PDB file of C-alpha atoms and ligand atoms in Angstrom:
ATOM      1  CA  MET A   6      14.925   7.366 -14.596  1.00 83.00           C
ATOM      2  CA  GLN A   7      16.045   6.171 -11.148  1.00 90.00           C
ATOM      3  CA  PRO A   8      13.430   4.445  -8.971  1.00 95.00           C
ATOM      4  CA  VAL A   9      12.301   6.579  -6.038  1.00 96.00           C
ATOM      5  CA  LEU A  10      11.451   3.442  -4.065  1.00 97.00           C
ATOM      6  CA  GLN A  11      13.424   0.193  -4.068  1.00 97.00           C
ATOM      7  CA  VAL A  12      12.242  -2.576  -1.791  1.00 97.00           C
ATOM      8  CA  SER A  13      14.482  -5.618  -1.802  1.00 96.00           C
ATOM      9  CA  ASN A  14      14.060  -8.937  -0.044  1.00 96.00           C
ATOM     10  CA  LEU A  15      11.932  -7.420   2.738  1.00 97.00           C
ATOM     11  CA  GLN A  16      11.158  -9.976   5.446  1.00 97.00           C
ATOM     12  CA  VAL A  17       8.953  -9.648   8.517  1.00 97.00           C
ATOM     13  CA  THR A  18       8.458 -12.363  11.120  1.00 97.00           C
ATOM     14  CA  TYR A  19       6.083 -12.496  14.099  1.00 95.00           C
ATOM     15  CA  TYR A  20       7.144 -14.595  17.077  1.00 95.00           C
ATOM     16  CA  THR A  21       3.883 -15.893  18.523  1.00 92.00           C
ATOM     17  CA  GLU A  22       3.078 -18.501  21.147  1.00 91.00           C
ATOM     18  CA  GLY A  23       2.051 -20.803  18.315  1.00 89.00           C
ATOM     19  CA  GLY A  24       5.415 -20.402  16.590  1.00 91.00           C
ATOM     20  CA  ARG A  25       7.251 -18.295  14.061  1.00 93.00           C
ATOM     21  CA  VAL A  26       5.043 -16.614  11.469  1.00 94.00           C
ATOM     22  CA  ARG A  27       6.693 -15.326   8.319  1.00 94.00           C
ATOM     23  CA  ALA A  28       4.314 -12.462   7.452  1.00 95.00           C
ATOM     24  CA  LEU A  29       6.427 -11.007   4.668  1.00 96.00           C
ATOM     25  CA  ASP A  30       8.687 -13.349   2.794  1.00 94.00           C
ATOM     26  CA  GLY A  31      11.288 -11.601   0.667  1.00 94.00           C
ATOM     27  CA  VAL A  32       9.280  -8.935  -1.146  1.00 95.00           C
ATOM     28  CA  ASN A  33      10.945  -7.001  -3.986  1.00 94.00           C
ATOM     29  CA  LEU A  34       9.594  -4.041  -5.899  1.00 93.00           C
ATOM     30  CA  ASN A  35      10.663  -0.757  -7.495  1.00 94.00           C
ATOM     31  CA  LEU A  36       8.655   2.382  -8.182  1.00 96.00           C
ATOM     32  CA  LEU A  37       9.570   5.340 -10.354  1.00 95.00           C
ATOM     33  CA  PRO A  38       8.708   8.913  -9.318  1.00 94.00           C
ATOM     34  CA  GLY A  39       5.049   9.542 -10.120  1.00 93.00           C
ATOM     35  CA  GLU A  40       4.166   5.845 -10.477  1.00 95.00           C
ATOM     36  CA  LYS A  41       1.038   4.453  -8.829  1.00 95.00           C
ATOM     37  CA  LEU A  42       1.020   0.873  -7.616  1.00 97.00           C
ATOM     38  CA  GLY A  43      -2.008  -1.045  -6.411  1.00 96.00           C
ATOM     39  CA  LEU A  44      -1.285  -3.704  -3.778  1.00 96.00           C
ATOM     40  CA  VAL A  45      -4.078  -6.268  -3.696  1.00 94.00           C
ATOM     41  CA  GLY A  46      -4.729  -9.595  -2.037  1.00 90.00           C
ATOM     42  CA  GLU A  47      -6.992 -11.317   0.477  1.00 88.00           C
ATOM     43  CA  SER A  48      -7.043 -10.291   4.140  1.00 87.00           C
ATOM     44  CA  GLY A  49      -3.895 -11.544   5.847  1.00 88.00           C
ATOM     45  CA  SER A  50      -1.889 -11.658   2.611  1.00 92.00           C
ATOM     46  CA  GLY A  51       0.659  -9.177   4.002  1.00 93.00           C
ATOM     47  CA  LYS A  52      -0.396  -5.906   2.366  1.00 93.00           C
ATOM     48  CA  SER A  53      -0.584  -3.838   5.542  1.00 91.00           C
ATOM     49  CA  THR A  54       2.474  -5.599   7.007  1.00 95.00           C
ATOM     50  CA  MET A  55       4.367  -4.508   3.926  1.00 96.00           C
ATOM     51  CA  ALA A  56       3.281  -0.877   4.471  1.00 95.00           C
ATOM     52  CA  LEU A  57       4.214  -0.978   8.165  1.00 96.00           C
ATOM     53  CA  ALA A  58       7.571  -2.570   7.372  1.00 97.00           C
ATOM     54  CA  MET A  59       8.369   0.158   4.827  1.00 97.00           C
ATOM     55  CA  MET A  60       7.552   2.745   7.523  1.00 97.00           C
ATOM     56  CA  ARG A  61       9.548   0.751  10.121  1.00 96.00           C
ATOM     57  CA  MET A  62       6.434   0.609  12.262  1.00 95.00           C
ATOM     58  CA  ILE A  63       6.311  -3.148  12.899  1.00 96.00           C
ATOM     59  CA  LYS A  64       5.675  -3.681  16.599  1.00 94.00           C
ATOM     60  CA  PRO A  65       6.769  -6.652  18.765  1.00 93.00           C
ATOM     61  CA  PRO A  66       6.254  -9.595  18.585  1.00 93.00           C
ATOM     62  CA  GLY A  67       6.895  -8.677  14.951  1.00 95.00           C
ATOM     63  CA  ARG A  68      10.353  -7.935  13.644  1.00 95.00           C
ATOM     64  CA  ILE A  69      11.885  -6.853  10.327  1.00 96.00           C
ATOM     65  CA  GLU A  70      14.359  -9.650   9.773  1.00 95.00           C
ATOM     66  CA  GLY A  71      15.949  -8.633   6.530  1.00 95.00           C
ATOM     67  CA  GLY A  72      15.871  -6.578   3.395  1.00 97.00           C
ATOM     68  CA  ASN A  73      16.173  -2.940   2.429  1.00 97.00           C
ATOM     69  CA  VAL A  74      13.778  -0.079   1.745  1.00 98.00           C
ATOM     70  CA  VAL A  75      15.527   2.666  -0.222  1.00 98.00           C
ATOM     71  CA  VAL A  76      13.616   5.917  -0.709  1.00 97.00           C
ATOM     72  CA  ASP A  77      15.251   8.547  -2.910  1.00 94.00           C
ATOM     73  CA  GLY A  78      18.680   7.008  -2.354  1.00 95.00           C
ATOM     74  CA  VAL A  79      18.401   6.608   1.447  1.00 97.00           C
ATOM     75  CA  ASP A  80      18.086   3.147   2.971  1.00 97.00           C
ATOM     76  CA  LEU A  81      15.438   3.510   5.685  1.00 97.00           C
ATOM     77  CA  THR A  82      16.473   0.243   7.314  1.00 96.00           C
ATOM     78  CA  LYS A  83      19.870   1.776   8.144  1.00 96.00           C
ATOM     79  CA  LEU A  84      18.568   4.977   9.798  1.00 97.00           C
ATOM     80  CA  THR A  85      18.611   5.569  13.546  1.00 96.00           C
ATOM     81  CA  ASP A  86      15.201   5.828  15.244  1.00 95.00           C
ATOM     82  CA  GLU A  87      15.541   9.629  15.316  1.00 93.00           C
ATOM     83  CA  GLU A  88      16.469   9.801  11.630  1.00 95.00           C
ATOM     84  CA  MET A  89      13.569   7.497  10.799  1.00 96.00           C
ATOM     85  CA  ARG A  90      11.153   9.743  12.699  1.00 94.00           C
ATOM     86  CA  GLU A  91      12.273  12.626  10.462  1.00 93.00           C
ATOM     87  CA  ALA A  92      12.002  10.469   7.347  1.00 95.00           C
ATOM     88  CA  ARG A  93       8.347   9.711   8.099  1.00 95.00           C
ATOM     89  CA  LEU A  94       6.153  12.336   6.405  1.00 93.00           C
ATOM     90  CA  SER A  95       9.156  13.933   4.652  1.00 93.00           C
ATOM     91  CA  ARG A  96      10.428  10.915   2.667  1.00 95.00           C
ATOM     92  CA  ILE A  97       7.637   8.400   3.036  1.00 96.00           C
ATOM     93  CA  SER A  98       4.183   8.861   4.474  1.00 96.00           C
ATOM     94  CA  TYR A  99       1.486   6.412   5.451  1.00 94.00           C
ATOM     95  CA  ILE A 100      -2.241   7.045   5.511  1.00 92.00           C
ATOM     96  CA  PRO A 101      -3.419   4.079   7.599  1.00 86.00           C
ATOM     97  CA  GLN A 102      -6.674   2.207   7.291  1.00 82.00           C
ATOM     98  CA  GLY A 103      -9.473   4.114   9.060  1.00 82.00           C
ATOM     99  CA  ALA A 104      -7.199   7.166   9.356  1.00 79.00           C
ATOM    100  CA  MET A 105     -10.133   9.543   9.524  1.00 81.00           C
ATOM    101  CA  ASN A 106     -11.266   7.937  12.782  1.00 84.00           C
ATOM    102  CA  SER A 107      -7.888   8.614  14.352  1.00 87.00           C
ATOM    103  CA  LEU A 108      -8.280  12.399  14.292  1.00 94.00           C
ATOM    104  CA  ASN A 109      -8.382  13.773  17.834  1.00 95.00           C
ATOM    105  CA  PRO A 110     -12.021  14.843  18.428  1.00 95.00           C
ATOM    106  CA  VAL A 111     -11.107  17.602  20.896  1.00 97.00           C
ATOM    107  CA  MET A 112      -8.394  19.308  18.835  1.00 97.00           C
ATOM    108  CA  ARG A 113      -8.858  21.653  15.905  1.00 97.00           C
ATOM    109  CA  ILE A 114      -7.630  20.290  12.567  1.00 97.00           C
ATOM    110  CA  GLY A 115      -4.896  22.943  12.248  1.00 97.00           C
ATOM    111  CA  ALA A 116      -3.485  22.110  15.692  1.00 97.00           C
ATOM    112  CA  GLN A 117      -3.349  18.405  14.797  1.00 96.00           C
ATOM    113  CA  MET A 118      -1.607  19.166  11.511  1.00 96.00           C
ATOM    114  CA  GLY A 119       0.869  21.454  13.273  1.00 95.00           C
ATOM    115  CA  ASP A 120       1.619  18.727  15.830  1.00 94.00           C
ATOM    116  CA  ALA A 121       2.303  16.257  13.023  1.00 93.00           C
ATOM    117  CA  MET A 122       4.792  18.673  11.438  1.00 93.00           C
ATOM    118  CA  LYS A 123       6.581  19.356  14.716  1.00 91.00           C
ATOM    119  CA  ALA A 124       6.703  15.664  15.625  1.00 89.00           C
ATOM    120  CA  HIS A 125       8.497  14.788  12.396  1.00 87.00           C
ATOM    121  CA  LYS A 126      10.579  17.918  11.798  1.00 77.00           C
ATOM    122  CA  ALA A 127      10.995  20.280  14.699  1.00 68.00           C
ATOM    123  CA  GLN A 128      12.678  23.216  12.956  1.00 83.00           C
ATOM    124  CA  PHE A 129       9.636  25.073  11.570  1.00 87.00           C
ATOM    125  CA  SER A 130       8.569  28.573  12.591  1.00 90.00           C
ATOM    126  CA  ALA A 131       4.914  29.226  13.463  1.00 92.00           C
ATOM    127  CA  THR A 132       4.495  31.123  10.167  1.00 94.00           C
ATOM    128  CA  GLN A 133       5.942  28.256   8.125  1.00 92.00           C
ATOM    129  CA  ILE A 134       3.635  25.789   9.873  1.00 94.00           C
ATOM    130  CA  ALA A 135       0.573  27.959   9.204  1.00 95.00           C
ATOM    131  CA  GLU A 136       1.536  28.401   5.527  1.00 95.00           C
ATOM    132  CA  ARG A 137       2.166  24.700   5.002  1.00 94.00           C
ATOM    133  CA  ILE A 138      -1.125  23.742   6.663  1.00 96.00           C
ATOM    134  CA  ASP A 139      -3.027  26.178   4.419  1.00 95.00           C
ATOM    135  CA  SER A 140      -1.360  24.929   1.258  1.00 93.00           C
ATOM    136  CA  ALA A 141      -1.808  21.232   2.178  1.00 94.00           C
ATOM    137  CA  LEU A 142      -5.517  21.823   2.827  1.00 95.00           C
ATOM    138  CA  VAL A 143      -5.892  23.657  -0.487  1.00 93.00           C
ATOM    139  CA  SER A 144      -4.029  20.819  -2.272  1.00 91.00           C
ATOM    140  CA  VAL A 145      -6.668  18.346  -1.103  1.00 92.00           C
ATOM    141  CA  GLY A 146      -9.536  20.617  -2.154  1.00 90.00           C
ATOM    142  CA  LEU A 147     -10.408  21.989   1.288  1.00 93.00           C
ATOM    143  CA  LYS A 148     -10.585  25.619   2.377  1.00 96.00           C
ATOM    144  CA  PRO A 149      -7.844  26.874   4.728  1.00 96.00           C
ATOM    145  CA  SER A 150     -10.651  27.712   7.190  1.00 97.00           C
ATOM    146  CA  VAL A 151     -10.992  23.936   7.823  1.00 97.00           C
ATOM    147  CA  ALA A 152      -7.881  24.328  10.016  1.00 97.00           C
ATOM    148  CA  LYS A 153     -10.059  26.068  12.602  1.00 97.00           C
ATOM    149  CA  MET A 154     -12.691  23.313  12.665  1.00 97.00           C
ATOM    150  CA  TYR A 155     -13.074  20.208  14.839  1.00 97.00           C
ATOM    151  CA  PRO A 156     -13.340  16.726  13.246  1.00 96.00           C
ATOM    152  CA  HIS A 157     -17.066  16.422  14.150  1.00 96.00           C
ATOM    153  CA  GLU A 158     -17.789  19.449  11.927  1.00 96.00           C
ATOM    154  CA  LEU A 159     -16.479  17.606   8.846  1.00 95.00           C
ATOM    155  CA  SER A 160     -18.033  14.906   6.635  1.00 92.00           C
ATOM    156  CA  GLY A 161     -16.311  11.507   6.245  1.00 89.00           C
ATOM    157  CA  GLY A 162     -14.866  12.542   2.882  1.00 89.00           C
ATOM    158  CA  MET A 163     -13.529  15.816   4.307  1.00 92.00           C
ATOM    159  CA  LYS A 164     -11.930  13.970   7.231  1.00 92.00           C
ATOM    160  CA  GLN A 165     -10.259  11.559   4.851  1.00 90.00           C
ATOM    161  CA  ARG A 166      -8.972  14.507   2.807  1.00 91.00           C
ATOM    162  CA  VAL A 167      -7.591  16.042   6.016  1.00 94.00           C
ATOM    163  CA  CYS A 168      -5.698  12.769   6.583  1.00 93.00           C
ATOM    164  CA  ILE A 169      -4.284  12.988   3.063  1.00 93.00           C
ATOM    165  CA  ALA A 170      -3.327  16.623   3.782  1.00 94.00           C
ATOM    166  CA  ILE A 171      -1.455  15.448   6.908  1.00 94.00           C
ATOM    167  CA  GLY A 172       0.252  12.789   4.785  1.00 93.00           C
ATOM    168  CA  ILE A 173       1.595  15.390   2.323  1.00 93.00           C
ATOM    169  CA  LEU A 174       2.536  18.126   4.835  1.00 94.00           C
ATOM    170  CA  LEU A 175       6.258  17.489   4.425  1.00 93.00           C
ATOM    171  CA  LYS A 176       6.081  16.643   0.692  1.00 92.00           C
ATOM    172  CA  PRO A 177       7.058  12.959   0.823  1.00 95.00           C
ATOM    173  CA  LYS A 178       8.517  11.111  -2.155  1.00 95.00           C
ATOM    174  CA  VAL A 179       6.416   8.010  -1.481  1.00 97.00           C
ATOM    175  CA  ILE A 180       2.841   7.929  -0.167  1.00 96.00           C
ATOM    176  CA  ILE A 181       1.253   4.710   1.059  1.00 96.00           C
ATOM    177  CA  ALA A 182      -2.536   4.813   1.360  1.00 94.00           C
ATOM    178  CA  ASP A 183      -4.114   1.789   3.078  1.00 92.00           C
ATOM    179  CA  GLU A 184      -7.750   1.354   1.989  1.00 89.00           C
ATOM    180  CA  PRO A 185      -8.252   5.142   1.844  1.00 87.00           C
ATOM    181  CA  THR A 186     -11.848   4.886   0.673  1.00 85.00           C
ATOM    182  CA  SER A 187     -13.243   2.154   2.929  1.00 81.00           C
ATOM    183  CA  ALA A 188     -16.423   3.197   4.791  1.00 74.00           C
ATOM    184  CA  LEU A 189     -17.088   6.007   2.282  1.00 80.00           C
ATOM    185  CA  ASP A 190     -19.970   6.134  -0.203  1.00 84.00           C
ATOM    186  CA  VAL A 191     -19.089   5.722  -3.889  1.00 84.00           C
ATOM    187  CA  VAL A 192     -19.338   9.431  -4.755  1.00 83.00           C
ATOM    188  CA  THR A 193     -17.041  10.357  -1.869  1.00 84.00           C
ATOM    189  CA  GLN A 194     -14.721   7.458  -2.772  1.00 84.00           C
ATOM    190  CA  ARG A 195     -14.275   8.996  -6.196  1.00 85.00           C
ATOM    191  CA  GLN A 196     -13.584  12.447  -4.745  1.00 85.00           C
ATOM    192  CA  VAL A 197     -10.989  11.025  -2.341  1.00 85.00           C
ATOM    193  CA  MET A 198      -9.284   9.136  -5.174  1.00 88.00           C
ATOM    194  CA  GLN A 199      -9.258  12.277  -7.332  1.00 88.00           C
ATOM    195  CA  THR A 200      -7.714  14.133  -4.393  1.00 87.00           C
ATOM    196  CA  LEU A 201      -4.965  11.508  -4.052  1.00 88.00           C
ATOM    197  CA  ASP A 202      -4.419  11.661  -7.796  1.00 90.00           C
ATOM    198  CA  SER A 203      -4.038  15.442  -7.828  1.00 89.00           C
ATOM    199  CA  VAL A 204      -1.682  15.617  -4.807  1.00 88.00           C
ATOM    200  CA  GLN A 205       0.394  12.828  -6.339  1.00 88.00           C
ATOM    201  CA  LYS A 206       0.722  14.852  -9.560  1.00 89.00           C
ATOM    202  CA  GLU A 207       1.500  18.033  -7.631  1.00 88.00           C
ATOM    203  CA  LEU A 208       4.276  16.365  -5.606  1.00 90.00           C
ATOM    204  CA  GLY A 209       5.465  13.915  -8.273  1.00 91.00           C
ATOM    205  CA  ALA A 210       5.416  11.293  -5.509  1.00 94.00           C
ATOM    206  CA  ALA A 211       5.058   7.564  -6.039  1.00 96.00           C
ATOM    207  CA  ILE A 212       1.896   6.096  -4.501  1.00 96.00           C
ATOM    208  CA  ILE A 213       1.141   2.649  -3.157  1.00 96.00           C
ATOM    209  CA  LEU A 214      -2.575   2.097  -2.876  1.00 95.00           C
ATOM    210  CA  ILE A 215      -3.554  -0.873  -0.723  1.00 95.00           C
ATOM    211  CA  GLY A 216      -7.018  -2.286  -1.184  1.00 89.00           C
ATOM    212  CA  HIS A 217      -9.479  -4.937  -2.255  1.00 82.00           C
ATOM    213  CA  ASP A 218     -11.473  -2.857  -4.728  1.00 81.00           C
ATOM    214  CA  MET A 219     -10.161  -3.963  -8.114  1.00 83.00           C
ATOM    215  CA  GLY A 220     -12.487  -1.524  -9.929  1.00 82.00           C
ATOM    216  CA  LEU A 221     -10.940   1.383  -8.074  1.00 83.00           C
ATOM    217  CA  MET A 222      -7.469   0.019  -8.816  1.00 87.00           C
ATOM    218  CA  ALA A 223      -8.256  -0.255 -12.521  1.00 88.00           C
ATOM    219  CA  GLN A 224      -9.141   3.437 -12.670  1.00 88.00           C
ATOM    220  CA  PHE A 225      -6.330   4.758 -10.534  1.00 91.00           C
ATOM    221  CA  VAL A 226      -3.057   2.799 -10.655  1.00 94.00           C
ATOM    222  CA  ASP A 227      -0.370   2.124 -13.293  1.00 94.00           C
ATOM    223  CA  LYS A 228       0.809  -1.220 -11.917  1.00 96.00           C
ATOM    224  CA  VAL A 229      -0.782  -3.926  -9.779  1.00 96.00           C
ATOM    225  CA  ALA A 230       1.007  -6.249  -7.349  1.00 97.00           C
ATOM    226  CA  VAL A 231      -0.894  -9.307  -6.159  1.00 96.00           C
ATOM    227  CA  MET A 232       0.090 -10.648  -2.730  1.00 96.00           C
ATOM    228  CA  TYR A 233      -0.609 -14.036  -1.210  1.00 96.00           C
ATOM    229  CA  THR A 234       0.698 -15.449   2.080  1.00 96.00           C
ATOM    230  CA  GLY A 235       3.290 -12.690   2.446  1.00 96.00           C
ATOM    231  CA  ARG A 236       4.717 -13.061  -1.051  1.00 96.00           C
ATOM    232  CA  LEU A 237       4.293 -11.203  -4.329  1.00 97.00           C
ATOM    233  CA  MET A 238       2.680 -13.524  -6.845  1.00 97.00           C
ATOM    234  CA  GLU A 239       2.469 -11.181  -9.830  1.00 97.00           C
ATOM    235  CA  LEU A 240       3.501  -7.624 -10.594  1.00 97.00           C
ATOM    236  CA  SER A 241       2.229  -6.295 -13.920  1.00 96.00           C
ATOM    237  CA  THR A 242       0.915  -3.154 -15.563  1.00 96.00           C
ATOM    238  CA  VAL A 243      -2.748  -2.563 -14.811  1.00 96.00           C
ATOM    239  CA  GLN A 244      -3.580  -3.241 -18.477  1.00 95.00           C
ATOM    240  CA  ASP A 245      -1.816  -6.628 -18.473  1.00 95.00           C
ATOM    241  CA  MET A 246      -3.241  -7.587 -15.092  1.00 95.00           C
ATOM    242  CA  PHE A 247      -6.847  -7.012 -16.150  1.00 93.00           C
ATOM    243  CA  THR A 248      -6.627  -8.309 -19.724  1.00 93.00           C
ATOM    244  CA  ASN A 249      -4.102 -11.149 -19.413  1.00 94.00           C
ATOM    245  CA  PRO A 250      -3.137 -12.097 -15.855  1.00 95.00           C
ATOM    246  CA  LEU A 251      -0.475 -14.843 -15.788  1.00 96.00           C
ATOM    247  CA  HIS A 252      -0.299 -16.211 -12.234  1.00 97.00           C
ATOM    248  CA  PRO A 253      -3.131 -18.706 -11.542  1.00 96.00           C
ATOM    249  CA  TYR A 254      -4.074 -16.782  -8.374  1.00 95.00           C
ATOM    250  CA  ALA A 255      -4.203 -13.476 -10.294  1.00 95.00           C
ATOM    251  CA  VAL A 256      -6.260 -15.222 -12.995  1.00 93.00           C
ATOM    252  CA  ALA A 257      -8.718 -16.439 -10.332  1.00 91.00           C
ATOM    253  CA  LEU A 258      -8.900 -12.977  -8.722  1.00 89.00           C
ATOM    254  CA  ILE A 259      -9.708 -11.281 -12.036  1.00 88.00           C
ATOM    255  CA  LYS A 260     -12.209 -14.029 -12.922  1.00 86.00           C
ATOM    256  CA  SER A 261     -13.991 -13.490  -9.611  1.00 82.00           C
ATOM    257  CA  LEU A 262     -14.910  -9.908 -10.544  1.00 79.00           C
ATOM    258  CA  PRO A 263     -18.519  -9.290 -11.604  1.00 75.00           C
ATOM    259  CA  ASN A 264     -18.806  -9.281 -15.378  1.00 73.00           C
ATOM    260  CA  LEU A 265     -21.350  -7.392 -17.491  1.00 72.00           C
ATOM    261  CA  HIS A 266     -21.398 -10.184 -20.095  1.00 74.00           C
ATOM    262  CA  GLN A 267     -22.071 -12.967 -17.591  1.00 72.00           C
ATOM    263  CA  ARG A 268     -24.486 -11.293 -15.244  1.00 73.00           C
ATOM    264  CA  GLY A 269     -25.365 -13.260 -12.159  1.00 71.00           C
ATOM    265  CA  VAL A 270     -22.484 -15.734 -12.645  1.00 69.00           C
ATOM    266  CA  PHE A 271     -19.802 -15.584  -9.965  1.00 73.00           C
ATOM    267  CA  HIS A 272     -16.505 -17.450  -9.977  1.00 77.00           C
ATOM    268  CA  GLY A 273     -15.112 -17.780  -6.459  1.00 79.00           C
ATOM    269  CA  ILE A 274     -11.651 -19.067  -5.599  1.00 83.00           C
ATOM    270  CA  PRO A 275     -12.035 -22.510  -4.009  1.00 82.00           C
ATOM    271  CA  GLY A 276     -10.737 -23.089  -0.491  1.00 85.00           C
ATOM    272  CA  LEU A 277      -9.202 -20.635   1.914  1.00 86.00           C
ATOM    273  CA  ALA A 278      -5.799 -19.005   2.147  1.00 88.00           C
ATOM    274  CA  PRO A 279      -3.618 -21.163   4.427  1.00 90.00           C
ATOM    275  CA  ALA A 280      -2.713 -20.010   7.948  1.00 90.00           C
ATOM    276  CA  LEU A 281       0.746 -18.429   7.907  1.00 90.00           C
ATOM    277  CA  LEU A 282       1.741 -20.695  10.808  1.00 90.00           C
ATOM    278  CA  ARG A 283       1.143 -23.755   8.681  1.00 89.00           C
ATOM    279  CA  LEU A 284       2.077 -22.858   5.118  1.00 93.00           C
ATOM    280  CA  PRO A 285       2.048 -25.751   2.695  1.00 94.00           C
ATOM    281  CA  PRO A 286       5.434 -26.720   1.239  1.00 94.00           C
ATOM    282  CA  GLY A 287       6.496 -25.286  -2.111  1.00 96.00           C
ATOM    283  CA  CYS A 288       4.124 -22.841  -3.750  1.00 97.00           C
ATOM    284  CA  SER A 289       1.729 -21.676  -1.019  1.00 96.00           C
ATOM    285  CA  PHE A 290      -1.114 -21.484  -3.573  1.00 96.00           C
ATOM    286  CA  HIS A 291      -0.822 -25.138  -4.617  1.00 96.00           C
ATOM    287  CA  PRO A 292      -3.754 -26.488  -2.496  1.00 95.00           C
ATOM    288  CA  ARG A 293      -6.091 -24.109  -4.376  1.00 94.00           C
ATOM    289  CA  CYS A 294      -4.405 -24.005  -7.759  1.00 95.00           C
ATOM    290  CA  PRO A 295      -6.164 -25.800 -10.646  1.00 93.00           C
ATOM    291  CA  LEU A 296      -2.813 -26.240 -12.429  1.00 95.00           C
ATOM    292  CA  ALA A 297      -0.773 -27.560  -9.485  1.00 95.00           C
ATOM    293  CA  GLN A 298       1.750 -30.314 -10.247  1.00 94.00           C
ATOM    294  CA  ASP A 299       4.178 -32.295  -8.103  1.00 93.00           C
ATOM    295  CA  ALA A 300       6.959 -29.774  -8.752  1.00 92.00           C
ATOM    296  CA  CYS A 301       4.771 -27.050  -7.204  1.00 96.00           C
ATOM    297  CA  LYS A 302       4.873 -28.829  -3.836  1.00 95.00           C
ATOM    298  CA  ALA A 303       8.628 -29.282  -3.959  1.00 95.00           C
ATOM    299  CA  SER A 304       9.942 -25.730  -4.216  1.00 95.00           C
ATOM    300  CA  VAL A 305       8.835 -22.131  -3.800  1.00 95.00           C
ATOM    301  CA  PRO A 306       8.673 -20.420  -7.199  1.00 96.00           C
ATOM    302  CA  PRO A 307      10.723 -17.182  -7.175  1.00 95.00           C
ATOM    303  CA  LEU A 308       9.292 -13.930  -8.531  1.00 95.00           C
ATOM    304  CA  GLU A 309      10.898 -13.682 -11.964  1.00 95.00           C
ATOM    305  CA  LEU A 310      10.703 -11.488 -15.045  1.00 94.00           C
ATOM    306  CA  LYS A 311       8.309 -13.293 -17.404  1.00 92.00           C
ATOM    307  CA  GLY A 312       7.752 -10.569 -20.003  1.00 88.00           C
ATOM    308  CA  PRO A 313       8.124  -6.816 -20.468  1.00 88.00           C
ATOM    309  CA  ASN A 314       7.337  -5.253 -17.077  1.00 87.00           C
ATOM    310  CA  ARG A 315       5.890  -8.563 -15.827  1.00 94.00           C
ATOM    311  CA  PHE A 316       7.079 -10.431 -12.788  1.00 96.00           C
ATOM    312  CA  VAL A 317       5.425 -13.723 -11.890  1.00 97.00           C
ATOM    313  CA  ALA A 318       6.108 -16.347  -9.196  1.00 97.00           C
ATOM    314  CA  CYS A 319       4.905 -19.572 -10.808  1.00 97.00           C
ATOM    315  CA  HIS A 320       6.770 -22.659 -12.032  1.00 96.00           C
ATOM    316  CA  LEU A 321       4.424 -23.019 -14.997  1.00 94.00           C
ATOM    317  CA  VAL A 322       4.598 -19.510 -16.426  1.00 92.00           C
ATOM    318  CA  ASN A 323       7.340 -19.205 -19.031  1.00 83.00           C
ATOM    319  CA  LYS A 324       8.939 -16.132 -20.543  1.00 66.00           C
TER     320      LYS A 324
HETATM  321 FE1  LIG B  18      -0.123 -23.149  -9.355  1.00 88.33          FE
HETATM  322 FE2  LIG B  18       2.205 -24.431  -9.382  1.00 88.33          FE
HETATM  323 FE3  LIG B  18       2.068 -21.966 -10.337  1.00 88.33          FE
HETATM  324 FE4  LIG B  18       1.857 -22.420  -7.720  1.00 88.33          FE
HETATM  325  S1  LIG B  18       3.656 -22.812  -8.986  1.00 88.33           S
HETATM  326  S2  LIG B  18       0.599 -21.098  -8.944  1.00 88.33           S
HETATM  327  S3  LIG B  18       0.728 -24.344  -7.693  1.00 88.33           S
HETATM  328  S4  LIG B  18       1.036 -23.783 -11.164  1.00 88.33           S
END
């Protein structure tokens, strides 16, 4: 099966007063239709930058400086601005962090959904827009009558489902959801995740779920990518990541999760992630890595295949 998403050597740089910040440093990944990838990492690791770069929504002083993002055979980095506007929502859609708070409080939901359709693909009749809004709302478990309501009449979970409905209006091949359940209670979190799961199955789209909640990832995704300082450190199946992580940073992340067998014992990761303006030489994790050796300071380990479906960026991990 052909990948529906191919990201290769994606690079994003911010030009700040303090200097040049490499926020995304040559990220590669592929997703098959229907696959679900969890993108995890500490704040500032580059997860949201990666999503914005794939959508070509990096704003100055940031710039995409290299790489390709191919969705269903079309390289988004080569499209004109107008073509890219059409590709958003129809090829690739992005449900940003806190999306539910971005709904316009003085517009009915249906009008906002209609605007989104017209903004990204102008050639719809009023009947087609109304039909698509109804079916998108039904797909996310809401009644079509929600289209006539204002955001303040909806609960947080319903608003988040409206945002997912907007994201699937034009049946994208790839959906990126950035922390879609933050600020929701656990019951609503589960409902929102089930909604994402069902729309993903309905559309056969690939999903990238960005977040910190490893428990949620374990239940929802097929593969997990761990990011650190703008680089992918490990990309493995969810099973391998939780039972046998290979990269020392992934090992530390998994170890830091609460454990039923060692209640009350927490294993933090020592130190802090380095500032992107002053990355250490070689492997950027070396100041915190318990296995670091001299070679780790000398060169950046590339992300390499280290087993079936396992990519790891570490000098010490062998095939
Ligand atoms: Fe640790 Fe070296 Fe591997 Fe980096 S390359 S994670 S410092 S062992």
